Amino acid sequence: QVQLVESGGGSVQAGGSLRLSCAASGSIFSINDMGWYRQAPGKRRELVAAISRDGITNYADLVKGRFTISRDDDKNTVYLQMNSLKPEDKAAYYCNGDIKPWSVPSMNYWGQGTQITVSS
C-alpha cells in the first residue's frame, strides 16, 4: 500500500527556517500533483503550497515569497522550505499526494501530519 512519511517538523524562533520532507513509498505507478496543507486549532485545513507533475507551483498568499515547494521524482519526495517563519505559521502540516498505484485508480494520500511551532 502507498504511504507518505513526513519529517523535518519541530520548533523554531520567529524569523527562522525549517525544511519539511515527505517521501512516498509502496506500489506506485505514478505521482501527479503533490502539496502541503496546514491546520491550526479552531481553523479549517488550508492549502499552503502545491506542485504539479510538471513542476508548476501554487502558493497561498500568506506564504508566498517565504515558502518554496519542490519535488524529487527519483526519490518520490516533496519538500517544503519554510523561511522567515512567523508565529501565525504555527500549525500541523500535512503532506498530500495524488498518486496512481499499480492496478488501482489514482487517489489522494495523506501524511500523518507534523507539528510546527514558531515562538516569538
PDB file of C-alpha atoms in Angstrom, residues 33-37 47 49-51 69 78 94-97:
ATOM      1  CA  ASP A  33       0.139  16.734  -8.028  1.00  0.00           C
ATOM      2  CA  MET A  34       1.630  16.991  -4.553  1.00  0.00           C
ATOM      3  CA  GLY A  35       1.068  19.588  -1.889  1.00  0.00           C
ATOM      4  CA  TRP A  36       1.336  20.751   1.682  1.00  0.00           C
ATOM      5  CA  TYR A  37      -1.601  21.726   3.871  1.00  0.00           C
ATOM      6  CA  LEU A  47      -3.571  24.671   1.198  1.00  0.00           C
ATOM      7  CA  ALA A  49       1.659  25.083  -1.500  1.00  0.00           C
ATOM      8  CA  ALA A  50       1.208  22.673  -4.378  1.00  0.00           C
ATOM      9  CA  ILE A  51       3.373  21.424  -7.219  1.00  0.00           C
ATOM     10  CA  ILE A  69       7.806  23.726  -2.607  1.00  0.00           C
ATOM     11  CA  VAL A  78       8.234  16.502  -1.977  1.00  0.00           C
ATOM     12  CA  TYR A  94       0.154  17.625   6.227  1.00  0.00           C
ATOM     13  CA  CYS A  95       1.641  16.229   3.051  1.00  0.00           C
ATOM     14  CA  ASN A  96      -0.752  15.251   0.262  1.00  0.00           C
ATOM     15  CA  GLY A  97      -0.177  13.428  -3.000  1.00  0.00           C
TER      16      GLY A  97
END
